Amino acid sequence: MNSPFALRVRDLAHRPGEMREHSLDVEVPDAMGAGVIAVREGATLQLDVKLEGLHEGVLVSGHASAEATGECSRCLIDISEPVEVDFAELFAYDVSEDFDFFVHDDHVDCEPVVRDAVVLALPFQPVCRPDCPGLDPVTGERLADLGEVTPREVVDPRWAALSGFRGADADSTDADSTDADDSTPTQSPEGDGRTA
């Protein structure tokens, strides 16, 4: 096997109770993860692996740690964060048994097990800090770089056309009230019912 994650288990095969431990630094052959954050190709992955011989196969368990890099999902700056995961999987001797992984040519290839564990541990929406304010929706600048910003009124574009009527309605209401004042009849001081 050419995989850097492949470990020889000939001395453990069909020997229940036998155990061996390995510590490895592996260069990641293909990126683990996709999207905004991943353990990139060529990054170093540290593995502490324990191999145990069982009746059905070899139990592979251990701990993996690496540095994931990507960008903040709110403000889009570059970020990196450590990823640490535990994993355990049984590699069966008999391919006909109901297992997902098998011993091939006296080796176990840990890559799919480690890859699944690492990818599942990556954050879905990574952020540079928990309270990251993100980007200004109008200018696109990072709000964290702008400091204190006075909030501006955001108008729903579907209602923006109606904002012009607000001023026109106020003007016409004032004009109507002025006309009404001018047309109101006034009574003579004598109170004889005649209008002036």
XYZ file of N, CA and C in Angstrom:
588
model
N 0.840 -1.199 0.000
C 0.000 0.000 0.000
C 0.873 1.247 0.000
N 0.499 2.212 -0.825
C 1.296 3.431 -0.950
C 0.809 4.564 -0.058
N -0.314 4.390 0.592
C -0.868 5.465 1.416
C 0.021 5.728 2.628
N 0.276 7.015 2.947
C 1.061 7.308 4.154
C 0.321 6.937 5.439
N -0.985 6.660 5.313
C -1.791 6.276 6.476
C -1.840 4.761 6.667
N -1.205 3.992 5.778
C -1.268 2.532 5.853
C -0.307 2.011 6.919
N -0.812 1.113 7.751
C -0.004 0.520 8.825
C -0.009 -1.001 8.680
N 1.149 -1.597 8.857
C 1.287 -3.052 8.735
C 0.767 -3.714 10.008
N -0.051 -4.757 9.839
C -0.649 -5.432 11.005
C -0.429 -6.946 10.961
N 0.564 -7.406 10.221
C 0.787 -8.852 10.106
C 1.021 -9.489 11.473
N 1.758 -8.801 12.335
C 2.056 -9.376 13.655
C 0.840 -9.393 14.577
N -0.235 -8.662 14.220
C -1.446 -8.638 15.046
C -2.541 -9.540 14.496
N -2.421 -9.927 13.242
C -3.496 -10.668 12.581
C -3.770 -11.988 13.286
N -5.043 -12.189 13.599
C -5.530 -13.412 14.249
C -4.821 -13.686 15.575
N -4.463 -12.627 16.260
C -3.854 -12.749 17.592
C -4.608 -11.831 18.555
N -5.748 -12.256 19.023
C -6.528 -11.415 19.938
C -5.724 -11.056 21.181
N -5.793 -9.811 21.563
C -5.087 -9.338 22.746
C -3.769 -8.662 22.441
N -3.210 -8.914 21.261
C -1.961 -8.242 20.876
C -2.249 -6.766 20.594
N -1.292 -5.906 20.954
C -1.524 -4.473 20.792
C -0.222 -3.783 20.415
N -0.347 -2.719 19.621
C 0.808 -1.932 19.220
C 0.378 -0.481 19.077
N 1.306 0.449 19.370
C 1.008 1.882 19.254
C 1.998 2.547 18.303
N 1.501 3.566 17.592
C 2.328 4.327 16.649
C 2.072 5.812 16.852
N 3.114 6.606 16.678
C 2.981 8.065 16.592
C 3.560 8.483 15.250
N 2.747 9.157 14.448
C 3.148 9.510 13.092
C 2.886 10.979 12.811
N 3.729 11.566 11.981
C 3.456 12.873 11.381
C 3.278 12.615 9.894
N 2.066 12.835 9.419
C 1.726 12.515 8.037
C 1.452 13.801 7.273
N 1.992 13.894 6.064
C 1.669 15.022 5.185
C 0.360 14.697 4.473
N -0.619 15.572 4.633
C -1.954 15.323 4.081
C -1.868 15.303 2.552
N -2.225 14.155 1.916
C -2.102 14.069 0.460
C -3.164 14.865 -0.296
N -4.370 14.925 0.230
C -5.471 15.689 -0.373
C -6.169 16.453 0.739
N -6.669 17.642 0.405
C -7.325 18.480 1.416
C -8.445 17.717 2.112
N -8.534 17.908 3.419
C -9.611 17.308 4.208
C -10.626 18.399 4.514
N -11.749 18.337 3.847
C -12.764 19.373 3.996
C -12.843 20.196 2.729
N -13.947 20.893 2.595
C -14.147 21.760 1.431
C -14.924 22.976 1.899
N -14.947 23.995 1.075
C -15.686 25.190 1.458
C -14.797 26.182 2.162
N -15.322 26.784 3.238
C -14.619 27.904 3.862
C -13.440 27.497 4.730
N -13.375 26.247 5.201
C -12.253 25.837 6.050
C -11.928 24.370 5.795
N -10.625 24.048 5.843
C -10.186 22.680 5.590
C -8.766 22.508 6.104
N -8.376 21.253 6.291
C -6.967 20.929 6.503
C -6.393 20.783 5.100
N -5.544 21.712 4.726
C -5.093 21.826 3.336
C -4.095 20.731 2.942
N -4.046 20.481 1.659
C -3.077 19.537 1.110
C -1.664 19.977 1.481
N -0.862 19.033 1.966
C 0.507 19.336 2.364
C 0.656 19.698 3.832
N -0.458 19.929 4.528
C -0.386 20.233 5.965
C 0.060 18.986 6.729
N 0.606 19.201 7.916
C 1.052 18.076 8.741
C -0.067 17.635 9.672
N -0.335 16.341 9.656
C -1.351 15.744 10.524
C -0.629 14.840 11.511
N -0.811 15.099 12.801
C -0.170 14.268 13.821
C -1.140 13.181 14.268
N -0.661 11.956 14.231
C -1.491 10.803 14.576
C -0.869 10.019 15.721
N -1.693 9.686 16.691
C -1.337 8.714 17.727
C -2.317 7.564 17.555
N -1.822 6.409 17.123
C -2.685 5.290 16.751
C -2.390 4.083 17.628
N -3.477 3.413 18.041
C -3.341 2.156 18.780
C -4.006 1.058 17.956
N -3.267 -0.027 17.724
C -3.777 -1.169 16.969
C -3.955 -2.342 17.921
N -5.143 -2.937 17.911
C -5.435 -4.073 18.795
C -5.953 -5.236 17.973
N -5.352 -6.403 18.159
C -5.834 -7.597 17.487
C -7.075 -8.139 18.181
N -8.123 -8.421 17.397
C -9.367 -9.009 17.908
C -9.689 -10.254 17.085
N -10.731 -10.992 17.492
C -11.127 -12.185 16.745
C -11.612 -11.828 15.342
N -12.374 -10.716 15.224
C -12.974 -10.350 13.935
C -12.037 -9.553 13.039
N -11.034 -8.904 13.645
C -10.169 -8.049 12.857
C -9.226 -7.256 13.743
N -8.840 -6.086 13.272
C -7.927 -5.210 14.010
C -8.665 -3.923 14.345
N -8.694 -3.583 15.631
C -9.323 -2.339 16.068
C -8.287 -1.225 15.990
N -8.603 -0.216 15.208
C -7.726 0.945 15.044
C -8.373 2.118 15.765
N -7.693 2.645 16.767
C -8.221 3.805 17.496
C -7.085 4.797 17.686
N -7.451 6.033 17.948
C -6.393 7.010 18.146
C -6.878 8.435 18.181
N -5.902 9.324 18.041
C -6.138 10.768 18.135
C -5.402 11.439 16.978
N -6.067 12.383 16.329
C -5.448 13.125 15.226
C -5.549 14.610 15.509
N -4.507 15.347 15.170
C -4.535 16.806 15.335
C -3.852 17.457 14.140
N -4.395 18.601 13.742
C -3.859 19.344 12.599
C -4.325 20.783 12.703
N -3.851 21.601 11.783
C -4.242 23.009 11.715
C -5.128 23.185 10.482
N -6.354 23.649 10.718
C -7.270 23.925 9.609
C -7.178 25.403 9.251
N -7.201 25.698 7.974
C -7.137 27.087 7.520
C -8.310 27.372 6.594
N -8.698 28.636 6.561
C -9.816 29.045 5.712
C -10.094 30.516 5.900
N -11.374 30.885 5.831
C -11.741 32.281 6.023
C -12.972 32.381 6.903
N -13.042 33.498 7.614
C -14.172 33.766 8.500
C -15.442 33.859 7.653
N -16.493 33.188 8.080
C -17.732 33.189 7.301
C -18.484 34.511 7.408
N -18.077 35.391 8.331
C -18.753 36.690 8.475
C -17.983 37.829 7.826
N -16.664 37.907 8.079
C -15.901 39.060 7.570
C -14.865 38.669 6.516
N -14.734 37.379 6.227
C -13.917 36.866 5.124
C -12.411 37.037 5.281
N -11.899 37.301 6.499
C -10.447 37.342 6.674
C -9.924 35.915 6.835
N -8.632 35.732 6.572
C -8.014 34.413 6.707
C -7.938 34.028 8.178
N -8.265 32.779 8.464
C -8.202 32.274 9.838
C -7.548 30.896 9.827
N -7.062 30.489 10.980
C -6.601 29.117 11.169
C -6.980 28.704 12.581
N -7.334 27.454 12.725
C -7.680 26.957 14.049
C -7.314 25.487 14.166
N -6.944 25.067 15.373
C -6.558 23.668 15.549
C -7.772 22.745 15.487
N -7.549 21.560 14.947
C -8.585 20.529 14.901
C -8.024 19.304 15.598
N -8.754 18.804 16.578
C -8.336 17.597 17.298
C -9.514 16.647 17.366
N -9.281 15.402 16.969
C -10.364 14.417 16.935
C -9.863 13.068 17.437
N -10.807 12.302 17.958
C -10.554 10.907 18.304
C -11.294 10.039 17.291
N -10.769 8.875 17.026
C -11.414 7.974 16.068
C -11.220 6.535 16.520
N -12.089 5.668 16.069
C -11.985 4.232 16.342
C -12.781 3.487 15.276
N -12.183 2.452 14.730
C -12.862 1.670 13.693
C -12.277 0.264 13.673
N -13.142 -0.702 13.420
C -12.707 -2.090 13.314
C -12.471 -2.433 11.845
N -11.268 -2.915 11.540
C -10.931 -3.396 10.205
C -11.051 -4.918 10.234
N -12.040 -5.441 9.520
C -12.348 -6.874 9.583
C -11.404 -7.681 8.697
N -11.188 -8.958 9.102
C -10.392 -9.863 8.275
C -11.207 -10.364 7.088
N -12.465 -10.678 7.347
C -13.317 -11.320 6.348
C -14.139 -10.266 5.616
N -13.921 -10.163 4.326
C -14.621 -9.162 3.520
C -16.114 -9.430 3.483
N -16.535 -10.654 3.695
C -17.959 -10.977 3.625
C -18.725 -10.507 4.858
N -18.023 -10.145 5.919
C -18.723 -9.697 7.120
C -19.258 -8.286 6.937
N -20.180 -7.907 7.810
C -20.875 -6.624 7.677
C -20.070 -5.503 8.330
N -18.926 -5.174 7.729
C -18.076 -4.090 8.220
C -17.765 -3.140 7.073
N -17.368 -1.930 7.429
C -17.063 -0.922 6.406
C -15.606 -0.960 5.957
N -14.716 -1.442 6.823
C -13.281 -1.415 6.515
C -12.692 -2.807 6.714
N -11.635 -3.085 5.944
C -11.065 -4.426 5.955
C -9.543 -4.371 5.940
N -8.932 -5.449 6.437
C -7.481 -5.612 6.376
C -7.134 -6.072 4.962
N -6.244 -5.330 4.279
C -5.823 -5.677 2.919
C -4.316 -5.906 2.910
N -3.908 -7.063 2.459
C -2.473 -7.377 2.331
C -1.712 -7.087 3.619
N -2.287 -7.506 4.737
C -1.677 -7.327 6.065
C -1.472 -5.860 6.435
N -2.265 -4.963 5.864
C -2.207 -3.536 6.187
C -3.618 -3.005 6.465
N -3.666 -1.965 7.273
C -4.909 -1.202 7.441
C -4.626 0.222 6.965
N -5.534 0.754 6.166
C -5.386 2.127 5.668
C -6.298 3.025 6.501
N -5.687 3.814 7.375
C -6.449 4.659 8.308
C -6.994 5.935 7.671
N -6.587 6.237 6.442
C -6.953 7.536 5.859
C -8.454 7.801 5.832
N -9.309 6.889 5.335
C -10.737 7.227 5.303
C -11.336 7.450 6.687
N -10.844 6.707 7.679
C -11.350 6.867 9.046
C -10.946 8.228 9.604
N -9.670 8.576 9.437
C -9.169 9.863 9.937
C -9.824 11.011 9.179
N -9.941 10.867 7.866
C -10.546 11.923 7.043
C -11.982 12.212 7.493
N -12.772 11.153 7.686
C -14.163 11.351 8.119
C -14.223 12.065 9.462
N -13.360 11.661 10.392
C -13.366 12.271 11.725
C -12.974 13.744 11.656
N -11.953 14.063 10.859
C -11.488 15.454 10.750
C -12.546 16.328 10.090
N -13.103 15.861 8.977
C -14.097 16.664 8.248
C -15.320 16.932 9.116
N -15.764 15.941 9.868
C -16.932 16.138 10.736
C -16.642 17.086 11.892
N -15.369 17.233 12.254
C -15.009 18.128 13.360
C -14.848 19.578 12.917
N -14.766 19.826 11.611
C -14.590 21.198 11.129
C -15.861 22.006 11.355
N -15.724 23.273 11.751
C -16.924 24.095 11.970
C -17.648 24.371 10.657
N -18.982 24.375 10.723
C -19.786 24.625 9.526
C -19.675 26.079 9.084
N -19.678 26.999 10.055
C -19.516 28.425 9.765
C -18.410 28.976 10.660
N -17.151 28.831 10.252
C -16.049 29.300 11.094
C -16.036 30.816 11.197
N -15.647 31.321 12.364
C -15.555 32.769 12.567
C -14.200 33.102 13.180
N -13.739 34.340 12.915
C -12.445 34.765 13.451
C -12.524 34.977 14.955
N -13.696 35.355 15.437
C -13.962 35.464 16.872
C -15.474 35.350 17.059
N -15.921 34.907 18.227
C -17.356 34.654 18.404
C -18.243 35.874 18.167
N -17.739 37.084 18.480
C -18.565 38.287 18.321
C -18.211 39.060 17.053
N -17.701 38.393 16.042
C -17.336 39.073 14.789
C -18.573 39.754 14.206
N -18.509 41.083 13.973
C -19.691 41.786 13.463
C -19.912 41.604 11.966
N -18.929 41.082 11.248
C -19.105 40.834 9.823
C -18.756 42.034 8.963
N -19.430 42.141 7.822
C -19.164 43.194 6.847
C -20.301 44.210 6.825
N -19.961 45.454 6.477
C -20.981 46.482 6.287
C -21.789 46.100 5.046
N -23.124 46.020 5.164
C -23.923 45.571 4.022
C -23.917 46.538 2.841
N -23.543 47.797 3.074
C -23.536 48.782 1.993
C -22.147 48.911 1.375
N -21.127 49.121 2.219
C -19.776 49.373 1.702
C -18.947 48.107 1.552
N -19.282 47.049 2.277
C -18.504 45.816 2.225
C -17.263 45.837 3.092
N -17.057 46.899 3.881
C -15.896 46.977 4.761
C -16.139 46.151 6.014
N -15.019 45.702 6.616
C -15.131 44.959 7.877
C -15.577 45.910 8.977
N -16.672 45.581 9.645
C -17.190 46.440 10.711
C -16.221 46.516 11.881
N -15.443 45.469 12.111
C -14.480 45.477 13.215
C -13.395 46.524 12.983
N -13.069 46.817 11.721
C -12.048 47.820 11.403
C -12.583 49.244 11.473
N -13.896 49.400 11.386
C -14.487 50.739 11.353
C -14.687 51.335 12.737
N -14.641 50.526 13.775
C -14.886 51.028 15.133
C -16.370 51.281 15.344
N -16.682 52.334 16.113
C -18.077 52.670 16.390
C -18.723 53.263 15.143
N -19.788 52.661 14.714
C -20.498 53.146 13.535
C -21.930 53.456 13.930
N -22.399 54.635 13.531
C -23.795 54.976 13.830
C -24.687 54.163 12.903
N -25.680 53.511 13.461
C -26.533 52.679 12.617
C -27.356 53.539 11.662
N -27.425 53.116 10.430
C -28.235 53.852 9.456
C -29.537 53.100 9.241
N -30.564 53.875 8.896
C -31.869 53.270 8.673
C -31.819 52.478 7.373
N -32.184 51.217 7.461
C -32.202 50.375 6.277
C -33.639 50.264 5.804
N -33.877 50.687 4.578
C -35.225 50.668 4.018
C -35.342 49.469 3.094
N -36.411 48.726 3.289
C -36.681 47.601 2.413
C -36.869 48.141 0.995
N -36.106 47.644 0.020
C -36.206 48.202 -1.336
C -37.607 48.098 -1.927
N -38.407 47.162 -1.449
C -39.768 47.031 -1.975
C -40.656 48.194 -1.545
N -40.299 48.845 -0.429
C -41.097 49.962 0.078
C -40.435 51.310 -0.190
N -39.247 51.307 -0.782
C -38.496 52.548 -0.971
C -39.260 53.564 -1.813
N -40.003 53.107 -2.829
C -40.737 54.033 -3.697
C -41.819 54.782 -2.931
N -42.341 54.183 -1.883
C -43.408 54.831 -1.115
C -42.887 55.926 -0.200
N -41.569 55.946 0.061
C -41.041 56.969 0.966
C -41.208 58.361 0.385
N -41.279 58.494 -0.948
C -41.503 59.794 -1.576
C -42.895 60.331 -1.307
N -43.859 59.441 -1.109
C -45.231 59.881 -0.845
C -45.382 60.484 0.537
N -44.557 60.078 1.455
C -44.660 60.580 2.819
C -44.501 62.100 2.837
N -43.494 62.638 2.141
C -43.271 64.080 2.079
C -44.376 64.772 1.301
N -44.840 64.174 0.192
C -45.896 64.776 -0.626
C -47.205 64.828 0.147
N -47.510 63.792 0.913
C -48.736 63.784 1.711
C -48.708 64.871 2.759
N -47.560 65.078 3.384
C -47.459 66.104 4.426
C -47.671 67.484 3.827
N -47.098 67.745 2.633
C -47.261 69.046 1.982
C -48.711 69.283 1.596
N -49.355 68.261 1.027
C -50.740 68.447 0.594
C -51.666 68.601 1.787
N -51.368 67.961 2.901
C -52.190 68.106 4.097
C -52.084 69.525 4.636
N -50.870 70.084 4.641
C -50.694 71.470 5.094
C -51.434 72.434 4.181
N -51.356 72.207 2.872
C -52.028 73.091 1.917
C -53.535 73.010 2.077
N -54.069 71.808 2.286
C -55.513 71.645 2.463
C -55.994 72.359 3.704
N -55.219 72.267 4.790
C -55.650 72.922 6.025
C -55.596 74.437 5.878
N -54.649 74.973 5.102
C -54.576 76.419 4.867
C -55.769 76.884 4.048
N -56.123 76.137 3.011
C -57.285 76.484 2.182
C -58.558 76.445 3.003
N -58.664 75.477 3.880
C -59.867 75.358 4.709
C -59.985 76.548 5.632
N -58.857 77.030 6.158
C -58.898 78.197 7.040
C -59.354 79.429 6.273
N -58.902 79.567 5.032
C -59.265 80.738 4.229
C -60.736 80.729 3.851
N -61.333 79.566 3.636
C -62.720 79.510 3.164
C -63.740 79.473 4.285
N -63.337 79.461 5.540
C -64.290 79.421 6.647
C -64.957 80.791 6.787
N -66.310 80.848 6.749
C -66.989 82.155 6.873
C -66.843 82.716 8.278
N -66.708 84.020 8.347
C -66.623 84.692 9.650
C -67.904 85.469 9.898
N -68.317 85.551 11.147
C -69.566 86.247 11.483
C -69.267 87.691 11.847
N -70.264 88.516 11.598
C -70.097 89.927 11.949
C -70.109 90.075 13.447
N -69.503 91.156 13.940
C -69.434 91.329 15.386
C -70.801 91.494 16.023
N -71.779 91.941 15.268
C -73.084 92.152 15.876
C -73.803 90.845 16.144
N -73.378 89.771 15.480
C -74.019 88.478 15.709
C -75.376 88.389 15.063
N -75.599 89.139 13.951
C -76.905 89.104 13.329
C -77.035 87.983 12.319
N -76.063 87.123 12.288
C -76.155 85.974 11.396
C -75.618 86.258 10.022
N -75.252 87.528 9.747
C -74.684 87.813 8.441
C -73.195 87.533 8.474
N -72.699 87.114 7.347
C -71.257 86.849 7.260
C -70.573 88.053 6.698
N -69.352 88.248 7.116
C -68.605 89.413 6.649
C -68.006 89.138 5.309
